[in-house]
XYZ file of C-alpha atoms in Angstrom:
718
model
C -176.071 -25.718 47.885
C -176.500 -22.170 49.111
C -175.955 -19.478 46.546
C -174.258 -16.269 47.833
C -176.439 -13.296 47.774
C -175.831 -10.609 45.279
C -174.184 -8.247 47.795
C -171.599 -10.752 48.828
C -170.855 -11.601 45.251
C -170.346 -8.001 44.455
C -167.989 -7.620 47.413
C -166.011 -10.684 46.357
C -165.877 -9.415 42.833
C -164.655 -6.015 44.073
C -161.996 -7.655 46.290
C -160.770 -9.770 43.436
C -160.523 -6.692 41.250
C -158.472 -4.942 43.895
C -156.182 -7.961 44.198
C -155.686 -7.987 40.460
C -155.102 -4.230 40.451
C -152.634 -4.562 43.307
C -150.876 -7.334 41.459
C -150.680 -5.198 38.357
C -149.288 -2.343 40.383
C -146.666 -4.625 41.979
C -145.832 -6.085 38.574
C -145.454 -2.583 37.138
C -143.227 -1.549 40.023
C -141.214 -4.742 39.592
C -140.782 -4.154 35.898
C -139.759 -0.525 36.505
C -137.291 -1.786 39.088
C -135.807 -4.066 36.441
C -135.505 -1.070 34.144
C -133.745 0.798 36.940
C -131.032 -1.847 37.112
C -130.677 -2.330 33.374
C -127.977 -0.808 31.223
C -130.366 0.484 28.595
C -129.968 3.913 27.081
C -132.125 6.903 27.951
C -134.431 6.601 24.929
C -134.987 2.901 25.493
C -135.723 3.515 29.170
C -138.202 6.337 28.553
C -140.050 4.361 25.842
C -140.278 1.342 28.100
C -141.577 3.437 31.023
C -144.231 5.012 28.880
C -145.394 1.636 27.609
C -145.542 0.138 31.090
C -147.449 3.070 32.589
C -149.842 3.219 29.668
C -150.515 -0.473 30.089
C -150.738 -0.460 33.897
C -153.069 2.528 34.175
C -155.107 1.729 31.063
C -154.585 5.165 29.720
C -155.396 6.036 26.158
C -152.502 8.507 25.886
C -149.184 8.814 27.740
C -146.503 11.484 27.341
C -143.082 11.591 29.105
C -141.171 14.813 28.716
C -137.548 14.950 29.890
C -136.040 18.108 31.276
C -132.945 17.529 29.087
C -134.936 17.122 25.859
C -137.326 19.296 23.930
C -139.005 16.338 22.226
C -141.370 14.278 24.487
C -141.870 10.560 24.302
C -145.563 9.945 23.608
C -147.794 6.912 23.026
C -151.407 7.420 22.051
C -153.948 4.590 21.676
C -157.232 6.474 21.963
C -158.720 9.833 21.174
C -158.362 11.808 24.365
C -158.728 15.260 22.889
C -162.036 15.853 24.769
C -160.929 14.253 28.009
C -161.843 16.285 31.031
C -159.873 16.891 34.191
C -161.028 13.626 35.799
C -159.671 11.780 32.827
C -156.216 13.386 33.057
C -153.351 12.578 35.449
C -149.732 13.872 35.719
C -146.659 13.780 38.006
C -143.228 15.356 38.144
C -140.220 13.062 37.959
C -137.584 13.892 40.558
C -134.304 12.104 41.336
C -132.038 13.252 44.184
C -134.002 16.515 44.370
C -133.432 17.254 40.717
C -136.316 17.450 38.188
C -135.717 14.844 35.557
C -138.963 15.387 33.632
C -142.700 14.816 33.826
C -145.407 12.213 32.876
C -148.898 13.082 31.636
C -151.723 10.521 31.186
C -155.169 10.852 29.588
C -158.193 8.562 29.196
C -160.959 8.610 26.718
C -164.092 10.298 28.003
C -165.823 6.985 27.538
C -163.558 5.330 30.061
C -163.666 5.613 33.860
C -161.991 8.670 35.311
C -158.673 8.294 37.160
C -158.985 7.416 40.852
C -156.908 8.655 43.734
C -155.279 5.211 43.802
C -154.233 5.810 40.188
C -152.644 9.076 41.270
C -150.728 7.420 44.086
C -149.566 4.701 41.768
C -148.420 7.243 39.211
C -146.468 9.095 41.942
C -144.815 5.835 43.041
C -144.098 4.862 39.457
C -142.775 8.361 38.826
C -140.151 7.997 41.554
C -138.885 4.753 40.092
C -139.084 6.159 36.556
C -137.117 9.231 37.548
C -134.368 7.089 39.092
C -134.323 4.773 36.088
C -134.069 7.686 33.693
C -131.331 9.342 35.754
C -129.366 6.132 35.906
C -129.738 5.716 32.165
C -128.535 9.274 31.636
C -125.505 8.765 33.861
C -124.700 5.483 32.215
C -124.968 7.131 28.833
C -122.653 9.925 29.913
C -120.201 7.440 31.298
C -120.212 5.414 28.117
C -119.786 8.581 26.065
C -116.872 9.676 28.234
C -115.325 6.268 28.025
C -115.638 6.282 24.246
C -114.088 9.769 24.065
C -111.288 8.709 26.403
C -110.629 5.619 24.378
C -110.491 7.679 21.174
C -108.044 10.074 22.850
C -105.899 7.315 24.240
C -105.738 5.626 20.865
C -104.534 8.750 19.131
C -102.248 10.574 21.598
C -98.493 10.547 21.056
C -97.823 9.573 24.692
C -97.891 5.972 25.698
C -100.804 5.482 28.104
C -100.697 2.467 30.406
C -103.431 1.784 32.977
C -102.380 -0.324 35.914
C -104.392 -1.855 38.742
C -103.584 -1.919 42.436
C -101.374 -5.006 41.922
C -99.279 -3.149 39.270
C -100.765 -5.345 36.565
C -101.238 -3.707 33.171
C -104.923 -3.222 32.354
C -104.575 -1.333 29.075
C -101.819 -0.435 26.649
C -102.560 2.138 23.964
C -101.085 2.162 20.426
C -98.518 4.826 21.310
C -97.304 2.621 24.177
C -96.980 -0.261 21.723
C -94.855 1.942 19.477
C -92.705 3.332 22.290
C -92.013 0.035 24.010
C -92.077 -2.253 20.994
C -94.621 -4.659 22.500
C -98.150 -5.539 21.320
C -100.822 -4.783 23.896
C -101.831 -8.444 24.067
C -98.251 -9.349 25.088
C -98.103 -7.060 28.127
C -101.673 -6.759 29.456
C -101.829 -8.647 32.695
C -98.086 -8.334 33.143
C -96.194 -6.298 35.725
C -95.594 -2.686 34.665
C -92.294 -2.734 36.557
C -90.810 -4.829 33.735
C -91.180 -1.777 31.517
C -90.151 1.113 33.786
C -87.309 1.307 36.261
C -89.282 3.707 38.481
C -93.027 4.177 38.904
C -92.601 7.651 40.341
C -93.362 10.750 38.236
C -90.399 12.218 36.462
C -87.530 10.962 34.312
C -86.640 7.301 34.380
C -85.355 4.511 32.185
C -87.770 2.553 29.991
C -87.066 -0.955 28.682
C -88.100 -1.827 25.169
C -88.389 -5.252 23.608
C -84.977 -6.804 23.251
C -83.971 -5.169 26.545
C -83.115 -1.949 24.816
C -83.197 1.043 27.150
C -84.388 4.558 26.496
C -84.922 7.774 28.421
C -88.525 8.168 29.510
C -90.545 10.934 31.103
C -93.467 9.563 33.197
C -96.583 11.274 34.530
C -98.848 9.403 36.938
C -102.585 9.898 37.650
C -105.533 7.942 39.013
C -109.030 7.189 37.636
C -112.046 5.049 38.437
C -114.239 3.310 35.827
C -117.851 2.076 36.079
C -117.041 -0.703 38.496
C -115.360 1.789 40.802
C -112.025 -0.007 40.548
C -109.136 2.467 40.943
C -106.576 2.447 38.166
C -103.265 4.248 37.883
C -102.612 5.920 34.539
C -99.012 6.140 33.387
C -98.316 8.633 30.609
C -94.943 7.783 29.061
C -92.934 9.824 26.612
C -89.714 8.719 24.874
C -87.331 11.641 25.496
C -84.203 9.987 24.141
C -83.795 12.539 21.355
C -84.420 15.423 23.729
C -81.820 14.099 26.160
C -79.357 13.597 23.335
C -79.990 17.183 22.148
C -79.642 18.477 25.679
C -76.395 16.549 26.124
C -75.109 17.914 22.804
C -76.005 21.477 23.756
C -74.449 21.025 27.193
C -71.291 19.617 25.622
C -71.194 22.501 23.203
C -71.633 24.981 26.027
C -68.882 23.398 28.147
C -66.321 22.478 25.492
C -64.100 24.339 23.081
C -65.416 24.095 19.511
C -61.967 23.732 17.920
C -60.197 21.248 20.213
C -63.226 19.679 21.950
C -61.421 20.224 25.241
C -63.302 21.541 28.296
C -63.644 25.298 28.191
C -63.228 27.913 30.906
C -66.786 27.393 32.281
C -66.344 23.609 32.758
C -62.810 24.050 34.136
C -64.099 26.604 36.655
C -66.772 24.163 37.838
C -64.349 21.234 38.129
C -61.761 23.427 39.810
C -64.256 24.614 42.437
C -65.336 21.022 43.104
C -61.689 19.915 43.411
C -60.972 22.751 45.873
C -63.936 21.695 48.062
C -62.810 18.054 47.988
C -59.277 19.022 48.847
C -60.489 21.119 51.780
C -62.394 18.076 53.131
C -59.422 15.728 52.647
C -56.727 18.258 53.633
C -54.930 17.779 50.298
C -53.850 20.303 47.693
C -55.063 21.158 44.183
C -52.706 22.385 41.459
C -53.685 24.535 38.535
C -51.343 25.077 35.599
C -52.015 27.833 33.036
C -50.088 27.547 29.799
C -49.660 30.175 27.117
C -47.907 29.527 23.794
C -44.982 31.757 22.919
C -45.122 33.590 19.587
C -48.335 31.852 18.485
C -49.549 35.139 16.929
C -46.594 35.003 14.567
C -47.623 31.490 13.474
C -51.101 32.823 12.607
C -49.694 35.927 10.865
C -47.148 33.913 8.859
C -49.002 30.782 7.939
C -52.650 31.728 8.421
C -55.301 30.968 10.996
C -56.062 27.578 9.467
C -52.546 26.397 10.270
C -52.810 27.947 13.716
C -56.033 26.074 14.377
C -54.443 22.791 13.251
C -51.581 23.446 15.623
C -53.969 24.025 18.534
C -55.841 20.783 17.749
C -52.639 18.732 17.720
C -51.406 20.503 20.795
C -54.509 19.620 22.796
C -54.167 15.960 21.849
C -50.498 15.929 22.672
C -50.913 17.588 26.062
C -53.724 15.237 27.007
C -51.532 12.219 26.357
C -49.298 12.958 29.349
C -52.092 13.489 31.912
C -54.023 11.083 34.135
C -57.685 10.268 33.596
C -58.576 12.299 36.697
C -56.821 15.429 35.419
C -58.492 18.017 33.226
C -56.964 19.886 30.346
C -58.954 22.853 29.102
C -58.619 25.534 26.482
C -59.243 28.924 28.031
C -59.215 30.738 24.721
C -56.797 31.743 22.010
C -53.478 30.033 22.662
C -54.066 29.656 26.413
C -54.634 26.273 28.059
C -55.053 25.112 31.619
C -54.414 21.811 33.397
C -56.227 20.892 36.619
C -54.515 18.350 38.894
C -57.124 17.543 41.559
C -54.647 15.938 43.970
C -51.115 17.226 43.471
C -48.488 18.865 45.629
C -45.989 21.448 44.293
C -43.287 18.975 43.309
C -45.707 16.857 41.311
C -47.175 19.970 39.640
C -43.699 21.038 38.571
C -42.976 17.562 37.213
C -46.183 17.687 35.177
C -45.223 21.135 33.907
C -41.835 19.760 32.777
C -43.581 16.882 30.974
C -45.966 19.298 29.249
C -43.055 21.370 27.998
C -41.208 18.243 26.872
C -44.060 17.146 24.604
C -43.679 20.506 22.815
C -40.068 19.791 21.915
C -41.067 17.589 18.996
C -42.024 19.658 15.921
C -45.660 19.799 14.801
C -46.244 18.541 11.271
C -48.961 20.563 9.557
C -49.598 20.061 5.878
C -45.979 19.630 4.937
C -44.779 22.266 7.421
C -42.828 21.486 10.547
C -43.379 24.076 13.250
C -41.703 24.350 16.620
C -43.452 26.115 19.440
C -42.593 26.943 23.068
C -44.830 27.729 25.993
C -44.775 29.317 29.418
C -46.597 27.764 32.357
C -47.787 29.352 35.582
C -48.520 27.177 38.638
C -50.818 27.980 41.564
C -52.007 25.696 44.342
C -54.913 25.603 46.705
C -54.958 26.258 49.583
C -51.508 27.939 49.445
C -52.363 30.466 46.765
C -56.142 30.669 46.927
C -59.341 29.053 48.218
C -61.606 29.594 45.201
C -61.485 28.969 41.475
C -61.327 32.630 40.389
C -58.408 33.453 42.649
C -56.464 30.348 41.610
C -57.043 31.042 37.909
C -55.848 34.606 38.244
C -52.790 33.674 40.265
C -51.783 30.874 37.907
C -52.082 33.472 35.119
C -49.779 35.810 37.042
C -47.253 33.040 37.448
C -47.479 32.247 33.725
C -46.556 35.823 32.803
C -43.641 35.644 35.204
C -42.414 32.487 33.454
C -42.888 34.158 30.055
C -40.936 37.310 31.059
C -38.154 35.275 32.562
C -38.109 32.698 29.756
C -37.917 29.975 32.413
C -40.493 27.496 31.148
C -42.649 27.450 34.245
C -42.972 29.480 37.438
C -44.899 29.182 40.716
C -47.061 32.034 41.920
C -45.554 34.436 44.419
C -47.424 37.373 45.901
C -44.681 39.920 45.217
C -45.240 39.529 41.487
C -49.007 39.917 41.719
C -50.214 43.459 41.215
C -53.390 42.661 43.194
C -51.658 41.204 46.283
C -51.154 43.297 49.451
C -47.464 42.307 49.464
C -47.010 43.566 45.939
C -48.876 46.803 46.624
C -46.523 47.358 49.563
C -43.583 46.485 47.284
C -44.654 49.142 44.784
C -44.637 51.805 47.468
C -41.318 50.609 48.857
C -39.717 50.477 45.391
C -40.747 54.053 44.701
C -39.126 55.070 47.968
C -36.034 52.966 47.199
C -35.525 54.835 43.906
C -35.977 58.218 45.606
C -33.824 57.360 48.633
C -31.011 55.569 46.838
C -31.578 52.074 48.307
C -30.605 50.580 44.961
C -27.124 49.567 43.949
C -25.333 48.272 40.852
C -23.454 45.088 40.440
C -21.105 44.652 37.461
C -20.219 41.531 35.447
C -17.335 41.757 32.962
C -17.343 40.950 29.289
C -14.051 39.649 27.941
C -12.669 39.451 24.423
C -12.068 35.796 23.517
C -9.327 36.850 21.144
C -7.381 39.290 23.293
C -8.387 38.156 26.775
C -9.092 41.709 27.776
C -12.108 43.129 29.685
C -13.974 45.277 27.188
C -17.251 46.060 28.915
C -19.091 45.692 32.242
C -22.809 44.909 32.313
C -24.627 46.893 35.016
C -27.128 44.788 36.993
C -29.394 46.506 39.507
C -29.917 45.211 43.065
C -32.203 46.371 45.849
C -31.077 46.360 49.458
C -34.529 45.922 50.951
C -34.787 46.915 54.634
C -36.718 43.728 55.507
C -36.123 41.212 52.744
C -32.410 41.844 52.251
C -30.685 41.993 48.859
C -33.185 41.456 46.044
C -32.366 40.618 42.429
C -34.007 42.393 39.496
C -36.338 39.495 38.772
C -38.196 40.296 41.988
C -38.881 43.971 41.378
C -38.261 44.911 37.723
C -41.532 43.192 36.605
C -43.336 45.250 39.271
C -41.732 48.386 37.909
C -42.790 47.481 34.345
C -46.408 46.940 35.383
C -46.772 50.113 37.522
C -44.963 52.745 35.554
C -41.921 52.768 37.855
C -39.792 51.327 35.067
C -39.154 54.863 33.767
C -37.563 56.298 36.972
C -35.873 52.950 37.631
C -34.230 52.894 34.201
C -33.134 56.531 34.655
C -31.560 55.650 38.011
C -29.680 52.672 36.518
C -28.441 54.696 33.522
C -27.346 57.556 35.806
C -25.539 55.236 38.242
C -23.865 53.207 35.472
C -22.608 56.254 33.563
C -21.437 57.873 36.821
C -19.367 54.765 37.579
C -18.099 54.684 33.995
C -16.929 58.259 34.480
C -15.060 57.301 37.654
C -13.332 54.454 35.906
C -12.269 56.740 33.052
C -10.710 59.081 35.598
C -8.862 56.027 36.965
C -7.542 55.236 33.482
C -9.999 52.407 32.786
C -11.884 53.094 29.620
C -14.525 50.409 30.038
C -17.844 50.492 28.244
C -20.953 49.861 30.381
C -23.988 47.846 29.297
C -27.480 48.689 30.610
C -30.627 46.589 30.118
C -33.726 48.363 28.880
C -37.201 46.945 28.380
C -39.719 47.540 25.610
C -41.565 49.771 28.092
C -38.493 52.018 28.184
C -38.493 52.239 24.397
C -42.100 53.448 24.530
C -40.967 56.327 26.759
C -40.971 59.330 24.374
C -38.147 60.975 26.376
C -35.794 57.943 26.595
C -33.454 59.138 23.820
C -33.188 62.653 25.277
C -32.691 61.233 28.753
C -29.759 59.097 27.593
C -28.243 62.041 25.705
C -28.493 64.266 28.810
C -26.918 61.660 31.101
C -24.048 61.014 28.658
C -23.392 64.746 28.576
C -23.703 65.096 32.353
C -20.997 62.466 33.046
C -18.851 63.239 30.075
C -19.139 59.797 28.578
C -18.715 59.220 24.822
C -21.853 57.507 23.432
C -19.673 54.646 22.218
C -18.994 53.626 25.821
C -22.683 52.897 26.482
C -24.317 49.707 25.300
C -28.085 49.287 25.469
C -29.170 45.657 25.809
C -32.774 44.595 25.010
C -34.066 41.041 24.872
C -35.029 39.518 21.561
C -38.573 38.745 22.730
C -39.125 42.350 23.895
C -37.690 43.635 20.658
C -40.088 41.636 18.522
C -43.111 42.629 20.592
C -43.047 45.955 18.744
C -40.263 45.752 16.171
C -41.259 48.974 14.350
C -41.077 51.048 17.540
C -37.833 49.357 18.500
C -36.247 50.148 15.111
C -37.204 53.782 15.473
C -35.849 54.339 19.016
C -32.791 52.110 18.662
C -32.025 53.691 15.314
C -31.917 57.139 16.961
C -29.718 55.839 19.795
C -27.329 54.170 17.377
C -27.158 57.312 15.229
C -26.125 59.060 18.401
C -23.296 56.557 18.820
C -24.799 54.248 21.492
C -24.135 50.502 21.008
C -27.152 48.197 20.634
C -27.121 44.568 21.712
C -29.869 41.909 21.333
C -29.927 40.001 24.620
C -31.028 36.364 25.021
C -30.731 35.804 21.286
C -32.201 32.515 20.148
C -35.075 32.504 22.676
C -37.212 34.935 20.686
C -38.682 34.683 17.223
C -36.960 37.350 15.235
C -36.922 36.780 11.469
C -33.943 37.340 9.178
C -35.851 40.145 7.501
C -36.130 42.030 10.801
C -32.608 41.134 11.834
C -31.195 42.784 8.725
C -33.218 45.955 9.344
C -32.638 46.261 13.070
C -30.026 48.901 14.048
C -27.936 46.539 16.210
C -24.237 45.882 16.701
C -24.175 42.756 18.759
C -25.999 39.448 19.286
C -25.843 38.001 22.781
C -26.419 34.232 22.645
C -28.603 33.023 25.471
C -26.890 30.915 28.137
C -29.339 28.020 27.566
C -27.524 27.314 24.292
C -24.050 27.895 25.666
C -24.145 25.811 28.879
C -23.901 22.406 27.111
C -22.303 23.414 23.873
C -19.341 21.059 24.325
C -21.594 18.004 24.868
C -24.800 18.757 22.970
C -24.536 18.671 19.181
C -27.804 20.552 18.708
C -26.695 23.444 20.913
C -23.293 23.470 19.202
C -24.978 23.658 15.777
C -27.225 26.510 16.892
C -24.334 28.542 18.311
C -22.120 27.845 15.269
C -24.922 28.977 12.935
C -25.645 32.075 15.016
C -22.014 33.146 15.011
C -21.766 32.662 11.255
C -25.036 34.527 10.634
C -23.987 37.408 12.899
C -20.601 37.761 11.285
C -22.149 37.695 7.820
C -24.358 40.546 8.948
C -21.356 42.414 10.350
C -22.401 41.863 14.002
C -20.273 40.934 16.985
C -21.257 37.917 19.112
C -21.322 37.659 22.888
C -21.807 34.285 24.554
C -23.220 34.475 28.059
C -23.307 31.699 30.649
C -19.708 30.463 30.283
C -18.910 28.505 33.418
C -15.757 26.526 32.537
C -12.648 26.560 30.453
C -13.934 23.841 28.091
C -16.784 26.083 27.005
C -14.416 29.040 26.693
C -12.107 27.114 24.387
C -14.970 25.693 22.332
C -16.457 29.165 21.722
C -13.037 30.572 20.869
C -12.709 27.782 18.277
C -16.054 28.776 16.777
C -14.896 32.354 16.386
C -17.113 33.902 19.068
C -16.040 37.417 19.889
C -16.872 38.130 23.520
C -17.500 35.903 26.584
C -19.440 36.505 29.770
C -20.142 34.165 32.676
C -19.174 32.799 36.080
C -15.971 31.313 34.620
C -14.783 34.898 34.298
C -16.608 36.447 37.234
C -19.921 36.615 38.991
C -21.694 39.990 39.149
C -19.908 42.036 41.787
C -20.623 45.278 43.652
C -18.578 48.301 42.621
C -15.815 47.952 45.219
C -15.406 44.193 44.702
C -15.403 44.693 40.959
C -12.598 47.243 41.306
C -10.607 44.745 43.390
C -11.242 42.038 40.774
C -10.025 44.319 38.023
C -6.809 44.991 39.986
C -6.021 41.330 40.592
C -7.465 39.374 37.647
C -5.368 37.921 34.855
C -8.054 39.247 32.508
C -6.464 42.544 31.591
C -8.800 45.540 31.798
C -8.923 47.592 28.632
C -6.886 50.807 28.807
C -7.783 54.089 27.204
C -7.268 52.341 23.900
C -10.553 50.531 24.507
C -11.871 49.296 21.164
C -14.763 51.097 19.659
C -18.026 49.158 19.588
C -19.355 50.665 16.415
C -19.052 50.606 12.702
C -18.741 54.383 12.491
C -16.455 56.914 14.171
C -18.448 59.066 16.541
C -17.421 62.760 16.909
C -15.609 63.289 20.188
C -14.405 59.688 20.442
C -10.732 58.831 20.269
C -9.869 56.731 17.230
C -6.654 54.872 18.095
C -5.093 52.129 15.984
C -7.363 49.122 16.413
C -6.249 45.717 17.593
C -7.622 42.471 16.103
C -10.068 42.254 19.060
C -11.142 45.826 18.347
C -11.936 44.903 14.766
C -13.959 41.934 15.880
C -15.943 43.951 18.396
C -16.562 46.775 16.014
C -17.794 44.412 13.254
C -15.248 45.759 10.753
C -13.151 42.563 10.627
C -13.067 40.609 7.388
C -13.196 36.825 7.102
C -9.428 36.806 6.417
C -8.730 38.909 9.530
C -10.976 36.858 11.857
C -9.325 34.651 14.481
C -10.087 30.985 13.737
């Protein structure tokens, strides 16, 4: 057997060493590759790398310094303090162009120096090491972030639900468990749509265990975890209490605190919506504005607590006669409104009648029984306005017309609206009519029930309008009151009435004339002097003039009325309370008022023979007036039955269509000449309790005593 020579053996030995070295290098690279794919932390990775390099390159000392740490990782197995440059080796660790750190190796001077192959291996190892370290750093950051996120999710007040692409619940934090009432284990893997009505951001309805529902506010985001799987994150808040608070605040803002009825703001919104709907459907909307009559006197007499109770009961009572689609609102004070979204004029008037009817029953308040009346104004869209503000204002105008006329309810008309073009034109035309004598007087007689004689004629103004024809006072007197024309208008009526009275006196007819004045006239500081001047001008004794003022006007400013009427009565002018029974005058005021006559409103007289309540009211009024020394006039007598009934009650004077309608001057003269009601001669009874200087004082008849208030109970006709 041939033995290899020494050279060949050395070559084989060298080749084997290289193979072993190459294997060790590959093994090192393999092991570092394993480290690269591991999920070890940074410290574990760096320690493992140092150990592997130290072992692979047979170094006595290895140090790995990270860029992110001030403390290096170092393993030393030999004394390398005196190692020279050939026994030292280093490389920089880079990953994705970023310096991660560096590795330094050293061998003992007794060992072989590092070769170039060692340097190449270290560079190769360094690349793998850098990537392994960087991966470990990223993994550590990810785990830290996940731990932080988990801590946050477990402690936030919002319910956090993570959901995969199939809408399956992946996680369910403790707050979500509390909000929804489910344990996480019961819902994870289930469909999130069983918990939320909508998966879109914003407010939705959440469903709790037991199928209870709650108001939820949802925010939606997206995240990716280590496996790069996209997840949707739903942040859910239970906003039930907030929604309840918002609803309560909204209700408070839109409803009256006392009655809990809609207020003006809510009514305005509903009215505007109803108008738009009516425009689309070519239908009409009706708005009714109601104001209580004499409510202030209830507050003043019984206190605001009683007034508040009355308003509460009133709101409930009014609501009972309306449909579910109608709206009743309190506008403020004692003013209410009713919105009828689909109603024509006739239906609106029927509803107004029903509203007034429910007020006929007394209100029981803590042992008190109070009766209250109201006035209602009606306006419709599109006839009277195309927007809520206009309709509200015009219904309000109509309400004041109803209140002034004591007619219960009234429909808006432009001539009574101070803001309408028609009314503005009417103001100008009325001023011209007063100046140019386009006005005229009609007269309606008053007859003594005892003697059957005409004792007085009430002067009623009319306007012969150039375009609209003959207009009654209800169409232009309110305009005069609102614009300041009432002063010249009243002067014109007084002048014309006294002028006609003077003519009758020259014809041998000593009739008194009655003229209506308003509270505005009584506020005229010159009214007493004006009346005195006109009486003097036409030579009329003051006792032949009667001033009539309505009870409601009188009580609007009773103190002022007592002052002015007292001066007129002291002068000798007769004072009559018109429409008595429709106002709210108290006995205390009635005793103090300087009046001579009560004029019972026709609403009580019309059905006196058939309505026991009306009969009782009239009987009581007559008795009260006579006890106070006042004469009584009943207006609105339209038949003989009513005449006889009133005569039987002891009423003093009658007025109405049964006797005569209001007539122009010429026709009234003809009626006086032909009627069986005898006109009073120059022995016309005095109207007053006192004898006025300059007046004749003839022997009085029984009727004269009744009219003057000087009759005793024994003298009075039964």
